PDB file of C-alpha atoms in Angstrom:
ATOM      1  CA  MET A   1       0.003  -0.018  -0.009  1.00 79.00           C
ATOM      2  CA  LEU A   2       1.191   3.464  -0.818  1.00 80.00           C
ATOM      3  CA  TRP A   3       0.125   6.030   1.880  1.00 87.00           C
ATOM      4  CA  ASP A   4      -0.274   9.719   1.193  1.00 88.00           C
ATOM      5  CA  LYS A   5       0.977  11.384   4.426  1.00 92.00           C
ATOM      6  CA  HIS A   6      -0.300  14.813   3.496  1.00 92.00           C
ATOM      7  CA  ALA A   7      -3.843  13.716   2.643  1.00 93.00           C
ATOM      8  CA  GLN A   8      -3.814  10.932   5.300  1.00 91.00           C
ATOM      9  CA  THR A   9      -5.269   8.464   2.827  1.00 92.00           C
ATOM     10  CA  ILE A  10      -4.337   5.482   0.721  1.00 89.00           C
ATOM     11  CA  ALA A  11      -2.860   6.661  -2.546  1.00 85.00           C
ATOM     12  CA  CYS A  12      -2.785   3.202  -4.112  1.00 82.00           C
ATOM     13  CA  ASN A  13      -3.171  -0.375  -3.000  1.00 84.00           C
ATOM     14  CA  ASP A  14      -2.856  -2.120  -6.341  1.00 80.00           C
ATOM     15  CA  SER A  15       0.572  -3.830  -6.404  1.00 80.00           C
ATOM     16  CA  ALA A  16       0.686  -4.164 -10.139  1.00 78.00           C
ATOM     17  CA  GLU A  17       0.022  -0.440 -10.605  1.00 83.00           C
ATOM     18  CA  MET A  18       2.492   0.550  -7.878  1.00 83.00           C
ATOM     19  CA  ALA A  19       5.231  -1.654  -9.302  1.00 84.00           C
ATOM     20  CA  LEU A  20       4.775  -0.112 -12.722  1.00 82.00           C
ATOM     21  CA  HIS A  21       4.751   3.386 -11.301  1.00 81.00           C
ATOM     22  CA  LEU A  22       7.900   2.807  -9.172  1.00 81.00           C
ATOM     23  CA  ALA A  23       9.751   1.198 -12.079  1.00 83.00           C
ATOM     24  CA  THR A  24       8.981   4.010 -14.461  1.00 85.00           C
ATOM     25  CA  GLU A  25       8.396   7.205 -12.561  1.00 84.00           C
ATOM     26  CA  TRP A  26      10.924   6.958  -9.737  1.00 83.00           C
ATOM     27  CA  GLN A  27      14.153   6.271 -11.714  1.00 81.00           C
ATOM     28  CA  ASP A  28      15.542   9.698 -10.640  1.00 85.00           C
ATOM     29  CA  PHE A  29      15.570   8.538  -7.039  1.00 87.00           C
ATOM     30  CA  VAL A  30      17.319   5.178  -7.269  1.00 84.00           C
ATOM     31  CA  LYS A  31      21.026   4.430  -6.907  1.00 85.00           C
ATOM     32  CA  ASN A  32      21.181   1.911  -9.710  1.00 83.00           C
ATOM     33  CA  PRO A  33      18.600   2.833 -12.308  1.00 81.00           C
ATOM     34  CA  ALA A  34      17.481   0.004 -14.555  1.00 85.00           C
ATOM     35  CA  THR A  35      15.125  -0.221 -17.499  1.00 89.00           C
ATOM     36  CA  LEU A  36      12.632  -2.796 -16.257  1.00 90.00           C
ATOM     37  CA  VAL A  37       9.847  -1.470 -18.472  1.00 92.00           C
ATOM     38  CA  PRO A  38      11.067  -0.872 -22.003  1.00 94.00           C
ATOM     39  CA  GLU A  39       8.698   1.576 -23.675  1.00 94.00           C
ATOM     40  CA  ALA A  40       7.947  -0.864 -26.510  1.00 96.00           C
ATOM     41  CA  LEU A  41       6.739  -3.412 -23.877  1.00 96.00           C
ATOM     42  CA  LYS A  42       5.020  -1.079 -21.419  1.00 95.00           C
ATOM     43  CA  GLU A  43       1.420  -2.033 -22.285  1.00 95.00           C
ATOM     44  CA  GLU A  44       2.260  -5.764 -22.466  1.00 97.00           C
ATOM     45  CA  ILE A  45       4.116  -5.630 -19.115  1.00 96.00           C
ATOM     46  CA  SER A  46       1.218  -3.786 -17.542  1.00 94.00           C
ATOM     47  CA  ARG A  47      -1.279  -6.367 -18.802  1.00 95.00           C
ATOM     48  CA  LEU A  48       0.860  -9.325 -17.759  1.00 97.00           C
ATOM     49  CA  ASN A  49       1.435  -7.853 -14.296  1.00 95.00           C
ATOM     50  CA  GLU A  50      -2.240  -7.416 -13.758  1.00 94.00           C
ATOM     51  CA  TRP A  51      -2.765 -11.048 -14.887  1.00 97.00           C
ATOM     52  CA  LEU A  52       0.023 -12.250 -12.620  1.00 97.00           C
ATOM     53  CA  ASN A  53      -1.449 -10.360  -9.724  1.00 94.00           C
ATOM     54  CA  GLN A  54      -5.025 -11.639 -10.232  1.00 95.00           C
ATOM     55  CA  GLN A  55      -4.283 -15.143 -11.468  1.00 97.00           C
ATOM     56  CA  ILE A  56      -1.207 -16.187  -9.553  1.00 97.00           C
ATOM     57  CA  THR A  57      -0.395 -13.998  -6.488  1.00 96.00           C
ATOM     58  CA  LEU A  58      -3.944 -13.305  -5.351  1.00 95.00           C
ATOM     59  CA  LYS A  59      -5.092 -16.773  -6.463  1.00 97.00           C
ATOM     60  CA  VAL A  60      -2.696 -18.311  -3.917  1.00 97.00           C
ATOM     61  CA  TYR A  61      -4.519 -16.377  -1.172  1.00 96.00           C
ATOM     62  CA  GLN A  62      -7.938 -17.291  -2.575  1.00 97.00           C
ATOM     63  CA  VAL A  63      -6.944 -20.977  -2.371  1.00 98.00           C
ATOM     64  CA  GLY A  64      -5.611 -20.628   1.227  1.00 96.00           C
ATOM     65  CA  LEU A  65      -8.551 -18.575   2.466  1.00 95.00           C
ATOM     66  CA  ALA A  66     -11.316 -20.581   0.747  1.00 97.00           C
ATOM     67  CA  ASN A  67     -14.122 -21.323   3.225  1.00 96.00           C
ATOM     68  CA  SER A  68     -15.541 -24.368   1.523  1.00 97.00           C
ATOM     69  CA  GLN A  69     -14.169 -27.482  -0.178  1.00 98.00           C
ATOM     70  CA  GLN A  70     -15.819 -26.560  -3.452  1.00 98.00           C
ATOM     71  CA  LYS A  71     -14.278 -23.020  -3.482  1.00 98.00           C
ATOM     72  CA  TYR A  72     -10.912 -24.417  -2.467  1.00 98.00           C
ATOM     73  CA  GLU A  73     -10.787 -26.978  -5.219  1.00 98.00           C
ATOM     74  CA  LYS A  74     -12.057 -24.537  -7.849  1.00 98.00           C
ATOM     75  CA  GLN A  75      -9.410 -21.913  -6.908  1.00 98.00           C
ATOM     76  CA  LEU A  76      -6.652 -24.589  -6.637  1.00 98.00           C
ATOM     77  CA  ALA A  77      -7.487 -25.940 -10.078  1.00 98.00           C
ATOM     78  CA  LYS A  78      -7.443 -22.451 -11.562  1.00 98.00           C
ATOM     79  CA  LEU A  79      -4.116 -21.617  -9.867  1.00 98.00           C
ATOM     80  CA  PHE A  80      -2.381 -24.708 -11.213  1.00 98.00           C
ATOM     81  CA  GLU A  81      -3.907 -24.153 -14.650  1.00 98.00           C
ATOM     82  CA  ASN A  82      -2.331 -20.641 -14.571  1.00 98.00           C
ATOM     83  CA  LEU A  83       0.991 -22.069 -13.444  1.00 98.00           C
ATOM     84  CA  GLU A  84       0.842 -24.423 -16.446  1.00 98.00           C
ATOM     85  CA  THR A  85       0.160 -21.418 -18.693  1.00 98.00           C
ATOM     86  CA  LEU A  86       3.365 -19.763 -17.358  1.00 98.00           C
ATOM     87  CA  ASP A  87       5.300 -22.975 -17.746  1.00 98.00           C
ATOM     88  CA  ASP A  88       4.294 -23.155 -21.393  1.00 98.00           C
ATOM     89  CA  ARG A  89       5.290 -19.530 -21.911  1.00 98.00           C
ATOM     90  CA  LEU A  90       8.669 -20.113 -20.353  1.00 98.00           C
ATOM     91  CA  ALA A  91       9.349 -23.138 -22.542  1.00 98.00           C
ATOM     92  CA  GLN A  92       9.899 -20.606 -25.329  1.00 95.00           C
ATOM     93  CA  THR A  93      11.941 -18.019 -23.585  1.00 97.00           C
ATOM     94  CA  ARG A  94      14.339 -17.495 -20.677  1.00 98.00           C
ATOM     95  CA  TYR A  95      12.283 -14.723 -18.960  1.00 98.00           C
ATOM     96  CA  LEU A  96       8.758 -13.594 -19.318  1.00 98.00           C
ATOM     97  CA  PHE A  97       9.672 -11.170 -22.154  1.00 98.00           C
ATOM     98  CA  GLY A  98      12.631 -12.826 -23.804  1.00 96.00           C
ATOM     99  CA  GLU A  99      16.242 -12.735 -22.719  1.00 95.00           C
ATOM    100  CA  THR A 100      16.106  -9.649 -20.522  1.00 94.00           C
ATOM    101  CA  ILE A 101      14.665  -9.348 -17.056  1.00 96.00           C
ATOM    102  CA  THR A 102      11.682  -7.020 -16.870  1.00 97.00           C
ATOM    103  CA  LEU A 103       9.348  -5.800 -14.160  1.00 96.00           C
ATOM    104  CA  SER A 104       7.123  -8.759 -14.756  1.00 97.00           C
ATOM    105  CA  ASP A 105       9.929 -11.111 -13.702  1.00 97.00           C
ATOM    106  CA  PHE A 106      10.411  -9.165 -10.459  1.00 94.00           C
ATOM    107  CA  PHE A 107       6.674  -9.144  -9.996  1.00 92.00           C
ATOM    108  CA  LEU A 108       6.289 -12.969 -10.250  1.00 97.00           C
ATOM    109  CA  PHE A 109       9.438 -13.968  -8.454  1.00 97.00           C
ATOM    110  CA  PRO A 110       8.299 -13.432  -4.785  1.00 96.00           C
ATOM    111  CA  THR A 111       5.266 -15.670  -5.257  1.00 97.00           C
ATOM    112  CA  LEU A 112       7.413 -18.437  -6.822  1.00 98.00           C
ATOM    113  CA  ILE A 113      10.203 -18.244  -4.214  1.00 97.00           C
ATOM    114  CA  ARG A 114       7.633 -18.597  -1.407  1.00 97.00           C
ATOM    115  CA  PHE A 115       5.662 -21.327  -3.042  1.00 97.00           C
ATOM    116  CA  GLU A 116       7.291 -24.445  -1.642  1.00 95.00           C
ATOM    117  CA  SER A 117       8.330 -22.998   1.674  1.00 95.00           C
ATOM    118  CA  VAL A 118       4.996 -21.346   2.567  1.00 97.00           C
ATOM    119  CA  TYR A 119       2.159 -21.545   0.128  1.00 97.00           C
ATOM    120  CA  ALA A 120       2.171 -25.294  -0.519  1.00 97.00           C
ATOM    121  CA  ASP A 121       1.570 -26.102   3.139  1.00 96.00           C
ATOM    122  CA  LEU A 122       0.052 -23.091   4.861  1.00 97.00           C
ATOM    123  CA  TYR A 123      -2.321 -22.204   1.933  1.00 97.00           C
ATOM    124  CA  LYS A 124      -2.806 -25.782   0.804  1.00 97.00           C
ATOM    125  CA  CYS A 125      -1.382 -25.109  -2.695  1.00 98.00           C
ATOM    126  CA  ASN A 126       0.020 -28.585  -2.819  1.00 96.00           C
ATOM    127  CA  LEU A 127      -1.620 -30.148  -5.861  1.00 97.00           C
ATOM    128  CA  LYS A 128       1.860 -30.821  -7.134  1.00 95.00           C
ATOM    129  CA  PRO A 129       5.312 -29.378  -6.361  1.00 93.00           C
ATOM    130  CA  LEU A 130       6.515 -26.335  -8.227  1.00 94.00           C
ATOM    131  CA  SER A 131       9.481 -28.435  -9.451  1.00 93.00           C
ATOM    132  CA  GLU A 132       7.086 -30.370 -11.657  1.00 95.00           C
ATOM    133  CA  PHE A 133       6.688 -27.208 -13.791  1.00 98.00           C
ATOM    134  CA  LYS A 134       9.912 -27.776 -15.601  1.00 97.00           C
ATOM    135  CA  HIS A 135      10.284 -24.357 -17.241  1.00 98.00           C
ATOM    136  CA  LEU A 136       8.785 -22.322 -14.478  1.00 98.00           C
ATOM    137  CA  TYR A 137      11.057 -23.993 -11.906  1.00 97.00           C
ATOM    138  CA  ARG A 138      14.098 -23.435 -14.084  1.00 97.00           C
ATOM    139  CA  TYR A 139      13.135 -19.800 -14.474  1.00 98.00           C
ATOM    140  CA  MET A 140      12.762 -19.291 -10.652  1.00 98.00           C
ATOM    141  CA  ILE A 141      16.136 -20.899 -10.024  1.00 97.00           C
ATOM    142  CA  ASP A 142      17.722 -18.809 -12.780  1.00 97.00           C
ATOM    143  CA  LEU A 143      16.452 -15.647 -11.169  1.00 97.00           C
ATOM    144  CA  TYR A 144      17.404 -16.827  -7.656  1.00 97.00           C
ATOM    145  CA  GLN A 145      20.995 -17.590  -8.737  1.00 96.00           C
ATOM    146  CA  GLN A 146      21.640 -13.943  -9.558  1.00 94.00           C
ATOM    147  CA  PRO A 147      23.471 -12.478  -6.541  1.00 95.00           C
ATOM    148  CA  ALA A 148      21.465  -9.214  -6.384  1.00 92.00           C
ATOM    149  CA  ILE A 149      18.201 -11.136  -6.378  1.00 94.00           C
ATOM    150  CA  GLN A 150      19.380 -13.897  -4.046  1.00 95.00           C
ATOM    151  CA  ALA A 151      20.357 -11.170  -1.521  1.00 95.00           C
ATOM    152  CA  THR A 152      16.666 -10.223  -1.150  1.00 94.00           C
ATOM    153  CA  VAL A 153      15.527 -13.765  -0.253  1.00 96.00           C
ATOM    154  CA  ASP A 154      15.313 -14.818   3.374  1.00 96.00           C
ATOM    155  CA  ILE A 155      13.318 -18.047   3.513  1.00 96.00           C
ATOM    156  CA  PRO A 156      13.496 -18.523   7.337  1.00 96.00           C
ATOM    157  CA  TYR A 157      12.162 -14.993   7.894  1.00 97.00           C
ATOM    158  CA  THR A 158       9.482 -15.472   5.253  1.00 97.00           C
ATOM    159  CA  LYS A 159       8.290 -18.675   6.895  1.00 96.00           C
ATOM    160  CA  ARG A 160       8.224 -17.116  10.346  1.00 97.00           C
ATOM    161  CA  PHE A 161       6.277 -14.122   9.022  1.00 97.00           C
ATOM    162  CA  TYR A 162       3.590 -16.123   7.299  1.00 97.00           C
ATOM    163  CA  TYR A 163       3.199 -18.781   9.918  1.00 97.00           C
ATOM    164  CA  PHE A 164       3.071 -16.282  12.802  1.00 95.00           C
ATOM    165  CA  SER A 165       0.865 -13.655  11.079  1.00 94.00           C
ATOM    166  CA  GLN A 166      -1.873 -16.099  10.027  1.00 92.00           C
ATOM    167  CA  PRO A 167      -3.323 -17.442  13.294  1.00 94.00           C
ATOM    168  CA  HIS A 168      -6.589 -18.291  11.613  1.00 93.00           C
ATOM    169  CA  LEU A 169      -4.597 -20.738   9.433  1.00 94.00           C
ATOM    170  CA  ASN A 170      -1.924 -21.665  11.951  1.00 95.00           C
ATOM    171  CA  PRO A 171      -3.314 -21.202  15.495  1.00 95.00           C
ATOM    172  CA  THR A 172      -0.342 -22.920  17.144  1.00 95.00           C
ATOM    173  CA  ARG A 173       2.127 -20.673  15.294  1.00 94.00           C
ATOM    174  CA  LEU A 174       4.375 -23.635  14.780  1.00 95.00           C
ATOM    175  CA  VAL A 175       6.781 -23.081  11.907  1.00 96.00           C
ATOM    176  CA  PRO A 176       7.588 -26.168   9.919  1.00 94.00           C
ATOM    177  CA  VAL A 177      11.222 -27.202   9.696  1.00 93.00           C
ATOM    178  CA  GLY A 178      10.910 -28.308   6.058  1.00 91.00           C
ATOM    179  CA  PRO A 179      10.755 -28.510   3.248  1.00 92.00           C
ATOM    180  CA  ASN A 180      14.368 -29.102   2.224  1.00 90.00           C
ATOM    181  CA  LEU A 181      14.595 -26.732  -0.776  1.00 89.00           C
ATOM    182  CA  LYS A 182      17.029 -28.184  -3.279  1.00 84.00           C
ATOM    183  CA  TRP A 183      17.781 -24.773  -4.776  1.00 85.00           C
ATOM    184  CA  ARG A 184      19.028 -23.182  -1.565  1.00 78.00           C
TER     185      ARG A 184
END
């Protein structure tokens, strides 16, 4: 969420919109500027990020917070169908838009990196392991192996955060020791 201190109100709570805005409008304020949204791809990146937000990131939460078996199974099936769509896309290319990392890659990465350590168990997104999506898994590992990206990943902290902050899903606040993540 982006908070407007002067107006004391929410300026934006759409993560796809905020990511696009930060990557394009705030370049003058960053130490290491990067072109994550090439002008020629801006509309496509915007559309894909919206899809990723709705059909992957938020879908994980819809699965985990479903209040009936029917809703859970419907959302789970849709999530894994969407992961299959991404896997097919990545069979043709290294990153979501070719050979160069874009904002869309950074937008998807956090969901993928948390998938096995948090979402599979806590949110019951365990229809099959992420590693069964050959191209999507390769893509996640490729991104993770880049030192600047790897430096942003703290799986133990992420697990503690999710398992402690979701008492309605984990009333004991026990944090699982596993899984043993082969890519770490």
